[in-house]
XYZ file of C-alpha atoms in Angstrom:
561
model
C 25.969 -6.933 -4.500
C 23.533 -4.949 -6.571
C 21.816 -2.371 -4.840
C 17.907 -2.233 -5.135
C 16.173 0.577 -3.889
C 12.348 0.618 -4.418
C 10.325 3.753 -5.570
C 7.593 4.736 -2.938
C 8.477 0.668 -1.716
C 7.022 -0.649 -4.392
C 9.701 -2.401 -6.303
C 10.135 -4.898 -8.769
C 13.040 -7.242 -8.173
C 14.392 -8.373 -11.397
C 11.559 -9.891 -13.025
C 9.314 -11.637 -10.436
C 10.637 -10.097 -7.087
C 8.189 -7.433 -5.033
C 4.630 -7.586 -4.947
C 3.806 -4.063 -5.919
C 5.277 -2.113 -9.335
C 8.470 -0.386 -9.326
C 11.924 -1.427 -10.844
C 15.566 -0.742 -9.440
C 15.952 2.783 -9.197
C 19.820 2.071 -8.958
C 22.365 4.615 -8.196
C 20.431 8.081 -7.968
C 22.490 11.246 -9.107
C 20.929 14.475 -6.789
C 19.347 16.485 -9.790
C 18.856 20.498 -9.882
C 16.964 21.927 -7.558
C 13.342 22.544 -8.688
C 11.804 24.812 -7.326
C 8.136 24.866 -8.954
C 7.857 21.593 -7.977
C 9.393 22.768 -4.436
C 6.592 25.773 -4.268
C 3.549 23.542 -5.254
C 4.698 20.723 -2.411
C 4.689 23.136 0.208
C 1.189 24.799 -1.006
C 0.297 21.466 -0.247
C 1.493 20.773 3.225
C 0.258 24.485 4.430
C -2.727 23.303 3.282
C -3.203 20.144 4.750
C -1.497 21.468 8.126
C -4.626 23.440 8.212
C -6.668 21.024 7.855
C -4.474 19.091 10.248
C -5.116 22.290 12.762
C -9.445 21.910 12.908
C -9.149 18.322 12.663
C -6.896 18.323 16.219
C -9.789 20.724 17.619
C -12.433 18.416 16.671
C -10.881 14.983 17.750
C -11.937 15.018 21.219
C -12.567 11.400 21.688
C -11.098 7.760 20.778
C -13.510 7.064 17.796
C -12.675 10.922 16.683
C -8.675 10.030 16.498
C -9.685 6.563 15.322
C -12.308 6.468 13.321
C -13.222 10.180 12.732
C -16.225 9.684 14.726
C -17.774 7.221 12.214
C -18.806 10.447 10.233
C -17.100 10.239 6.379
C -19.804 9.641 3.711
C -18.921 6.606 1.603
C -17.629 9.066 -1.346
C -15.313 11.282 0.330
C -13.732 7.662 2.046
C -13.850 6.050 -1.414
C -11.257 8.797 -2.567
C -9.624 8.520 0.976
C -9.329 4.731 -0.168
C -8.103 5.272 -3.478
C -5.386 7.794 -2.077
C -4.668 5.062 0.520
C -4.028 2.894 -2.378
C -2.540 4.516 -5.486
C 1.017 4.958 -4.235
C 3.445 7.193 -6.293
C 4.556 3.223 -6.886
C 1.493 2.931 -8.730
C 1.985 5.662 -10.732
C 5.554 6.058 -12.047
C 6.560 2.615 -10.918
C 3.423 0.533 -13.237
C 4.198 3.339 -16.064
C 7.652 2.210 -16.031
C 6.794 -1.641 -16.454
C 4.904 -0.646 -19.190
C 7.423 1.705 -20.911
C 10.081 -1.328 -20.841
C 8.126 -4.390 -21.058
C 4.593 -3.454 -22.265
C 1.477 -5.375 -22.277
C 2.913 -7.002 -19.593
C 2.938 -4.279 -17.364
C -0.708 -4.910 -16.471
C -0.134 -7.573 -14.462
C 0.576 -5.076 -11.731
C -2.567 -3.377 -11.975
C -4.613 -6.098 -12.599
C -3.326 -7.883 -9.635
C -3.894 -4.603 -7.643
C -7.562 -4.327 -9.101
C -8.696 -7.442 -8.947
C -8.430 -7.680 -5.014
C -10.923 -5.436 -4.428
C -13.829 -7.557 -4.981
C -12.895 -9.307 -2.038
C -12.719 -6.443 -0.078
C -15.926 -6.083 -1.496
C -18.253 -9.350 -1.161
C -16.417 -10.929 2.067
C -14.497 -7.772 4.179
C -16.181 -4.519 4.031
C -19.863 -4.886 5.696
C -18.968 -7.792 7.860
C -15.792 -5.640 8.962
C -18.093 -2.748 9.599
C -21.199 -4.859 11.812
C -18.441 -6.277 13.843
C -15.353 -3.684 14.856
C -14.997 -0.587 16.480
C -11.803 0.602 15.180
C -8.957 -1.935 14.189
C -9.348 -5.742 12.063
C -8.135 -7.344 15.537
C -11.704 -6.180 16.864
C -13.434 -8.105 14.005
C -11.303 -11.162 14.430
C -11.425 -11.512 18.304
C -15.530 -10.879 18.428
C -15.902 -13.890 20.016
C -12.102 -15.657 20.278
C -9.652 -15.236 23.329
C -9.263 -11.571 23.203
C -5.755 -11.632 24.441
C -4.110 -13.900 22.127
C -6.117 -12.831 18.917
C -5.102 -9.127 19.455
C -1.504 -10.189 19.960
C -1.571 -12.071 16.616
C -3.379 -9.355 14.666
C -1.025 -6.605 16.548
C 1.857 -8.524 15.543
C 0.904 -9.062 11.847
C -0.340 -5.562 11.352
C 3.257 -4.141 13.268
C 5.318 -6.234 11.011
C 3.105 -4.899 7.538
C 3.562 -1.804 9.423
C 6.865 -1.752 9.599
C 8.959 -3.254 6.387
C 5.975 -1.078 4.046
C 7.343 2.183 6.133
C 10.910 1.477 5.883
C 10.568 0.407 2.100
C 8.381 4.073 1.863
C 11.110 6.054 3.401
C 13.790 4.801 1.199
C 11.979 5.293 -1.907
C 11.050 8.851 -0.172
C 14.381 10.243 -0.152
C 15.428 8.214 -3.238
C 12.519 10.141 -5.412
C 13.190 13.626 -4.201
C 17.016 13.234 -4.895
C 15.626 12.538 -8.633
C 12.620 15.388 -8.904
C 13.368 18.077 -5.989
C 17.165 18.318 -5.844
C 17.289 18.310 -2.012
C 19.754 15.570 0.077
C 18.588 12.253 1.071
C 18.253 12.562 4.584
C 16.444 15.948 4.616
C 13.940 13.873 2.149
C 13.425 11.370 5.054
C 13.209 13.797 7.503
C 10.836 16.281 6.422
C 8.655 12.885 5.097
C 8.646 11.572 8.518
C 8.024 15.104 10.275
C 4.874 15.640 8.198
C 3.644 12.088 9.088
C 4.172 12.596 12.866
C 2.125 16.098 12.619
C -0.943 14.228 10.427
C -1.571 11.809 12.635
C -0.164 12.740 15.915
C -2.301 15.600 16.146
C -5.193 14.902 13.625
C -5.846 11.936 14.101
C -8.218 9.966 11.500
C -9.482 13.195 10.133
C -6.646 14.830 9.248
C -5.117 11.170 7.352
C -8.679 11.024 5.531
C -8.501 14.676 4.144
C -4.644 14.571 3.128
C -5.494 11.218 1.532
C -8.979 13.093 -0.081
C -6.337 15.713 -1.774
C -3.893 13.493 -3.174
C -6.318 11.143 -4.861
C -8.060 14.369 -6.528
C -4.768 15.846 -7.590
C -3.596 12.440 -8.719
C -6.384 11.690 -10.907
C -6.135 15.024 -11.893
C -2.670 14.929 -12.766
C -2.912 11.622 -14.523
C -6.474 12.416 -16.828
C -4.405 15.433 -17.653
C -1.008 13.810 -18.697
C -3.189 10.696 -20.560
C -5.354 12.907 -21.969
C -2.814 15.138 -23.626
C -0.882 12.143 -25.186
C -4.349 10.560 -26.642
C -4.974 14.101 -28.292
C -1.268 14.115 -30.337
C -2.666 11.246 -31.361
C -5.855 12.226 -32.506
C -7.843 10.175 -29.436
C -7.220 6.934 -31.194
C -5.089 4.576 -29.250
C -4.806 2.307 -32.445
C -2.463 5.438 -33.552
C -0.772 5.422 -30.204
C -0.126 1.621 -30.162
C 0.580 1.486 -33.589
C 3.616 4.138 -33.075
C 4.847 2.126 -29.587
C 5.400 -0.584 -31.644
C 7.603 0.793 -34.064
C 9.249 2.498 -31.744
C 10.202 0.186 -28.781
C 13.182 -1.941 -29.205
C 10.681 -5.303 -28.882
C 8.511 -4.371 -31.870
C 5.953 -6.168 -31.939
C 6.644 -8.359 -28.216
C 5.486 -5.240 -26.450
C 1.718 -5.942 -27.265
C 1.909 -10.336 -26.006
C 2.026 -11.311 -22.347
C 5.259 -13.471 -20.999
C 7.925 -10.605 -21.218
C 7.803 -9.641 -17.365
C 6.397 -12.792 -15.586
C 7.296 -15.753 -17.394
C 7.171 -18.394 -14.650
C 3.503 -19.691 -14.391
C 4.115 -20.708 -10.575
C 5.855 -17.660 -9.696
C 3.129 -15.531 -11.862
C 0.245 -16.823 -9.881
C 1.969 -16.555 -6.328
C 2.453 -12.817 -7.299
C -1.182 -12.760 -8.295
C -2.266 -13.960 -4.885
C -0.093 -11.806 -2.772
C -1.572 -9.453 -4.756
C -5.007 -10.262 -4.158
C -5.257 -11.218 -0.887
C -2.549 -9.310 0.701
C -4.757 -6.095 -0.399
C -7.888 -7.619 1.704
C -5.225 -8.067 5.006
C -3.555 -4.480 4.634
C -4.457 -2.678 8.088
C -4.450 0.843 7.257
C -6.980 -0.572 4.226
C -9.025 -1.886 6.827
C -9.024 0.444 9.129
C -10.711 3.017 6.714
C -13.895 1.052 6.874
C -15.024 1.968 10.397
C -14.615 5.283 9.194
C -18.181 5.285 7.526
C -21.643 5.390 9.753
C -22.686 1.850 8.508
C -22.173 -1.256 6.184
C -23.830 0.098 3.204
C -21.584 2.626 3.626
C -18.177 0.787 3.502
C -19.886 -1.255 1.035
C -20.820 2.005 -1.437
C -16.904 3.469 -0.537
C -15.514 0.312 -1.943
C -17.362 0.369 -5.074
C -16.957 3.510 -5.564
C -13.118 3.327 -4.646
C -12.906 0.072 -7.373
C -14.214 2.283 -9.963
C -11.795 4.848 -9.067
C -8.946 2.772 -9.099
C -9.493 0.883 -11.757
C -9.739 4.098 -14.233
C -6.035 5.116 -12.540
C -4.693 1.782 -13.967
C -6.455 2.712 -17.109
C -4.738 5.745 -17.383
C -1.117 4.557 -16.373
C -1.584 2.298 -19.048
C -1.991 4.917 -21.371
C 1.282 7.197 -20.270
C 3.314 3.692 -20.475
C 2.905 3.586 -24.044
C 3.134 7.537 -24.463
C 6.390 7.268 -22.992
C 7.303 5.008 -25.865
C 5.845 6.632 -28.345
C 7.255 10.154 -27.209
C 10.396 9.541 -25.272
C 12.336 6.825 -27.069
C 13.009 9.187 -30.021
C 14.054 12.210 -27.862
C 17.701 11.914 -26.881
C 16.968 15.082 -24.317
C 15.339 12.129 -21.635
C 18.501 9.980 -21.878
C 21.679 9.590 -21.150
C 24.167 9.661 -24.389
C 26.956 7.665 -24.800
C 30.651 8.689 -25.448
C 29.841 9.712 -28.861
C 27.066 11.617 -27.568
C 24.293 10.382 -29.434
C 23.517 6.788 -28.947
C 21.509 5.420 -25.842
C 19.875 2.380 -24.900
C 15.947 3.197 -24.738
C 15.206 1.824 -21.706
C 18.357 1.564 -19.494
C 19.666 4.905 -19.765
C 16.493 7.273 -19.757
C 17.403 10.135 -17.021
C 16.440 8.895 -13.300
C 15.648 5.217 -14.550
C 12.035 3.773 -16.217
C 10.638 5.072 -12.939
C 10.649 8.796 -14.103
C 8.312 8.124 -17.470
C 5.623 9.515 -15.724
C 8.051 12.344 -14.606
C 8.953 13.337 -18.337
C 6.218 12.387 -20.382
C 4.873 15.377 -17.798
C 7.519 17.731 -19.311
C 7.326 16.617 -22.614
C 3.365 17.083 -22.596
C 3.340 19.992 -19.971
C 6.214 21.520 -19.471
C 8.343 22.694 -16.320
C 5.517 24.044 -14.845
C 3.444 21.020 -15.219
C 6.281 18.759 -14.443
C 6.741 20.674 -11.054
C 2.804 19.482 -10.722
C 3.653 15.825 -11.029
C 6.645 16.063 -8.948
C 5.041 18.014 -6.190
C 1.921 15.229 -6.627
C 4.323 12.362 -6.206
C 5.863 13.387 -3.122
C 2.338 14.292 -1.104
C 1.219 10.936 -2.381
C 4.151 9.364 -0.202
C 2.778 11.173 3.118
C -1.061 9.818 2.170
C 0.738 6.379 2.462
C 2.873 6.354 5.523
C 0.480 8.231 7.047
C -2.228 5.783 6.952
C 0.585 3.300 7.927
C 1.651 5.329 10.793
C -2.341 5.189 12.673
C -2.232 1.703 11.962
C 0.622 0.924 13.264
C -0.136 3.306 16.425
C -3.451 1.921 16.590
C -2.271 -1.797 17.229
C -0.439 -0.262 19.523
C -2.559 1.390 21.895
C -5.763 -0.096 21.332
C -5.158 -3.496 20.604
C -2.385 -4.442 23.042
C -1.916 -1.486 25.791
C -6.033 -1.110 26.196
C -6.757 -4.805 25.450
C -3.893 -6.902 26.352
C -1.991 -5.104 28.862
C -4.677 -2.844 30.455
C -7.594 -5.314 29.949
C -10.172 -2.699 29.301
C -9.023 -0.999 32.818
C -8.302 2.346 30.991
C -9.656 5.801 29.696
C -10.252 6.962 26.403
C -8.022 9.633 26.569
C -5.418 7.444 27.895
C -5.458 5.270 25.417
C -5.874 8.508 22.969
C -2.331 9.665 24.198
C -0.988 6.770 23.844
C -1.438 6.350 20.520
C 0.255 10.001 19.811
C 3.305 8.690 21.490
C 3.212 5.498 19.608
C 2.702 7.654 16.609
C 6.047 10.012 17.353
C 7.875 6.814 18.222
C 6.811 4.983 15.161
C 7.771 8.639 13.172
C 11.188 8.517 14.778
C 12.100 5.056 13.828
C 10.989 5.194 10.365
C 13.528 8.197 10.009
C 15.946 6.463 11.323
C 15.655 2.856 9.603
C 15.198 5.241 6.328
C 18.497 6.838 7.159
C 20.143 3.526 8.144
C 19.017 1.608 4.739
C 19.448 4.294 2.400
C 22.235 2.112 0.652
C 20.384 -1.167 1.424
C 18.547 -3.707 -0.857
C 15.309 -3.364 0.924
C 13.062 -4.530 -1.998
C 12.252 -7.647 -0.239
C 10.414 -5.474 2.700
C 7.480 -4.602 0.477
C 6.872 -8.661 -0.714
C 7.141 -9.828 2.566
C 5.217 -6.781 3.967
C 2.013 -8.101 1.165
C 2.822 -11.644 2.280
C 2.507 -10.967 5.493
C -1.049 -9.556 5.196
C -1.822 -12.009 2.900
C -0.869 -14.884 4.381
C -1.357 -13.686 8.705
C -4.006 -10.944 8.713
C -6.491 -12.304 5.885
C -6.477 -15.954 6.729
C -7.265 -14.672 10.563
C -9.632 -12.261 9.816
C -11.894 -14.281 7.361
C -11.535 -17.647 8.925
C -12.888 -15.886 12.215
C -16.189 -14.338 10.862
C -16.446 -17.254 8.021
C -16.419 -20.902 9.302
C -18.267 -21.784 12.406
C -15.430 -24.248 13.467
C -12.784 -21.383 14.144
C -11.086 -21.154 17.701
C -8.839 -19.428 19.650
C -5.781 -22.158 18.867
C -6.816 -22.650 15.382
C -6.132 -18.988 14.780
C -3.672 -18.240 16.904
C -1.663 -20.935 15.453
C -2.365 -20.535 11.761
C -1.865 -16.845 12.103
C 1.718 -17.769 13.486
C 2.542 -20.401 10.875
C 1.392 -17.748 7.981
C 3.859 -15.222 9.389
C 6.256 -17.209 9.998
C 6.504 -18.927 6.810
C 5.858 -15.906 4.628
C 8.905 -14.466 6.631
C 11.145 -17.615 6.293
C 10.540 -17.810 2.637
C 11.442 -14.354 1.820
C 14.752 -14.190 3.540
C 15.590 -17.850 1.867
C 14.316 -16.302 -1.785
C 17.059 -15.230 -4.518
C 15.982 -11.424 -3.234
C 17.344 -11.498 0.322
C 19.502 -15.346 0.254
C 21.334 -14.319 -3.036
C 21.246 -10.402 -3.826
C 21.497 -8.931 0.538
C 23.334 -12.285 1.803
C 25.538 -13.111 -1.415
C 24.766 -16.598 -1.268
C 25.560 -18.801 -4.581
C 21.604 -20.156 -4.569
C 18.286 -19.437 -3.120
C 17.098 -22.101 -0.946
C 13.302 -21.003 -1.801
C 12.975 -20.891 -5.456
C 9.988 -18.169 -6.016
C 10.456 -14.652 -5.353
C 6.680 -14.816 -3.755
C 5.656 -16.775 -1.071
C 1.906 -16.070 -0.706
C 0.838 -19.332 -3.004
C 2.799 -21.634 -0.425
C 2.225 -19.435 2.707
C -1.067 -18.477 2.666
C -3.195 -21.788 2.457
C -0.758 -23.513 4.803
C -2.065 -20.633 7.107
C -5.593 -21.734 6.532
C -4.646 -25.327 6.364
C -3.381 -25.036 9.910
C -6.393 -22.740 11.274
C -8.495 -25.695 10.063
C -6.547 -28.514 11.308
C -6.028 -27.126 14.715
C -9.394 -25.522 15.234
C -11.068 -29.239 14.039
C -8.644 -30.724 16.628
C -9.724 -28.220 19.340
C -12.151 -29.822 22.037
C -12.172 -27.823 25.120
C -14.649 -26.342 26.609
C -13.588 -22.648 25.285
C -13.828 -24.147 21.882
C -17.127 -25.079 21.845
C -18.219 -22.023 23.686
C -16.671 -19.905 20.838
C -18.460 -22.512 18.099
C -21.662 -21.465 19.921
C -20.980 -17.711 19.632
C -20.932 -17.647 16.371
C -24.151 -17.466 15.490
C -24.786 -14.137 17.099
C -21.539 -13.150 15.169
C -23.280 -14.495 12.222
C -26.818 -12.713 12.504
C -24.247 -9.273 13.818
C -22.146 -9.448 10.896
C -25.120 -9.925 8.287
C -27.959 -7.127 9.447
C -25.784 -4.835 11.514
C -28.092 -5.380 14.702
C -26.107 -4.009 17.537
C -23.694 -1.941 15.290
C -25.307 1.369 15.487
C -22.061 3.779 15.098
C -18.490 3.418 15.167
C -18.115 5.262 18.815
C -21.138 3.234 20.102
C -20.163 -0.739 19.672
């Protein structure tokens, strides 16, 4: 069995496989320790602890730990967003695509980019007028609380889980490549940091660390981009010009079809992409962060821009990695005559670490330290905005909701969702200790499938079409998990690579194009068939939903729903 290990859990699986950008990182040889990039990383986690510290003294209530009191301007949660967002994965793994396949690389990133106008025109303002602090307050506004919390919890605890697990692997993976340190120390000081963000700061603390990576990320990258356009006189006709005659594929680098060639599997990847963005729960959690809708509509505008110019500029150190790399035998590994390598399967680390040494080769140690040290505080950003949404669904949607039925305090409910917080911390560790050897690049497909295909249909069949009930959701919810699930294990990643079966019994590697409208299929068909008197009780509610979710009447802060 080949082992797959995903960067930051974003991994691409042969060809077609995950839904975010990363290829095998393979067997990874422990590299020297380095220690600028060791220095810078903890600069940055004395720093953030300290922001950690006021943000603990501050969060004195549940819309403090949840939602930072409703208080981040729409530009310092745009960056929060884009730091949310731009995984590590993002960076070195899209890079690496386009280092070894080119053009094509951009599928990735437009996939990525081209979700968040969805966010933006049907999630972010309705999400805003109509929850308090989780997407399972939006969906059960005026459904069966109980079973539309369990559904959301369920969905968003799954996501939850397989994107953390796929993180932590890729965690210790990457700082065996850049830091030098052992795997499990990797995994433990990841999930240590993520227990002290959110545990104690709550919402604040998550926004800020996320705040500091996107800055130093953007930073990094306009550097790094910037510095290759400039050896090529700023004219990316010169830069193309010497990919081309560079890269092994000539002239195939600049034409699509030499990534994704299967049309059906190339748009099921697109929406999984798409859609599984606009049903990510720590995505959608940020938006209840802001005072009102035109807020969370301005942060993800804002937040588009900003991402899209990061895909613009990974774009631009793929091909100055070919253009600068392929001809430098220092990046690779030689053969036994100890001077000829193949360009793209024996560079140092894997295609992942482009990014990596284009940063020396443009930089130098001290710059590459930067990079490094940038990479690894963008995996904490992540998992810790996984880690409140998964604690989140925890205490507030089932212990306050479901269990408790609203029969609880705030600060119960507050220290609950520390504990669930530690737990979660302590089982990520632990799974990322267990699967360090472990093809877990199907977690991060089924973990987008999942949202795409469970949380999306739920949430915008709920606060779209009048007809929705209770059982309509409750069951396509269910039917979208379940089938996204199914048709991941029985896909060539998990039936044929993990289970060493001869033949996949599901012949895409994503499900979302076959998953996701049987979800809405099913919320239709059983909501149309639903006559009881709850149903039409809920059909009549939703015109105060409507009028709510529209104007904002009623929605005044995100502690005072």
């Amino acid at each position: 069995m080949i082992r797959l290990v995903p960067l930051l859990g974003v991994v691409l699986l042969g060809a077609t496989t995950a839904i975010a950008a990363g290829p095998d990182m393979g067997a990874v040889q422990k590299q020297a320790t380095n220690w600028p990039a060791i220095f810078m990383f903890l600069f940055f986690v004395l720093f953030t602890l300290g922001i950690t510290y006021r943000a603990a003294k501050g969060s004195k209530s549940a819309s403090d730990f949840y939602a930072a009191g409703g208080g981040i301007s729409a530009r310092t949660n745009s960056l929060a967003i884009a730091g949310d967002y731009m995984s590590a994965a993002s960076f070195l793994g899209i890079s690496g695509l386009v280092y070894s396949s080119g053009f094509d690389g951009l599928i990735y990133s437009t996939g990525f980019l081209v979700g968040w106008p969805i966010v933006l025109f049907l999630i972010a303002e309705r999400l805003r007028n109509l929850g308090k602090f989780t997407f399972a307050d939006v969906a059960s506004f005026r459904l069966d609380q109980t079973s539309i919390r369990i559904i959301s919890a369920t969905g968003t605890l799954v996501v939850v889980a397989f994107y953390l697990i796929a993180q932590m692997v890729g965690a210790g993976k990457l700082i065996q490549l850049l830091f030098g340190l052992d795997y499990l120390y990797a995994v433990v000081i990841v999930g240590a940091l993520m227990i002290i963000y959110v545990a104690f700061g709550g919402m604040k603390a998550t926004t800020w660390v996320q705040v500091i990576k996107a800055c130093l990320l953007l930073g990094g990258a306009t550097f790094m981009a910037g510095a290759v356009l400039y050896l090529y006189d700023f004219s990316p006709e010169k830069l193309f010009a010497t990919a081309v005659q560079t890269h092994p594929k000539g002239d195939a680098i600049m034409a699509p079809g030499g990534l994704v060639s299967n049309p059906i599997d190339s748009i099921s990847l697109g929406v999984g992409l798409m859609f599984g963005t606009a049903g990510l729960p720590h995505i959608l959690m940020r938006f209840f962060t802001v005072s009102d809708a035109q807020a969370a509509r301005k942060s993800v505008f804002y937040a588009t821009g900003l991402i899209g110019y990061f895909y613009i500029l990974t774009f631009i150190i793929g091909f100055g990695g070919i253009a600068l790399l392929m001809s430098d035998p220092s990046y690779f590994k030689l053969g036994a005559d100890g001077t000829t390598y193949d360009k793209i399967k024996d560079m140092v680390g894997g295609t992942n670490m482009v990014a990596v040494n284009l940063a020396n080769a443009v930089g130098g140690p001290y710059f590459l330290g930067f990079i490094s040290a940038v990479a690894f505080a963008t995996i904490l950003a992540v998992v810790a905005g996984l880690t409140l949404a998964g604690a989140s669904a925890i205490s507030h949607d089932l212990y306050a909701q479901v269990f408790a039925r609203g029969r609880t305090t705030e600060k119960a409910e507050v220290n609950l969702s520390k504990l669930s917080a530690v737990g979660i911390g302590i089982v990520a560790i632990y799974l990322g200790y267990v699967f360090e050897n472990q093809n877990v690049a199907f977690m991060v497909g089924l973990a987008f499938s999942v949202a795409a295909s469970c949380n999306f249909p739920v949430l915008t069949m709920s606060i779209l079409w009048r007809g929705t009930t209770t059982w309509g959701a409750l069951a396509g919810g269910l039917v979208g998990l379940v089938a996204a699930v199914v048709m991941v294990v029985l896909s060539d990643a998990v039936w044929v690579k993990t289970f060493g079966h001869p033949v996949a019994l599901f012949p895409y590697a994503n499900p979302a194009l076959f998953s996701m409208p049987l979800a809405f299929v099913t919320i239709w068909a059983v909501s149309s068939m639903d006559r009881t008197r709850r149903a039409n009780r809920e059909r009549a509610a939703f015109d105060a939903q409507f009028v709510r979710s529209e104007t904002g009447i009623g929605a005044s802060g995100a502690h005072a729903h």
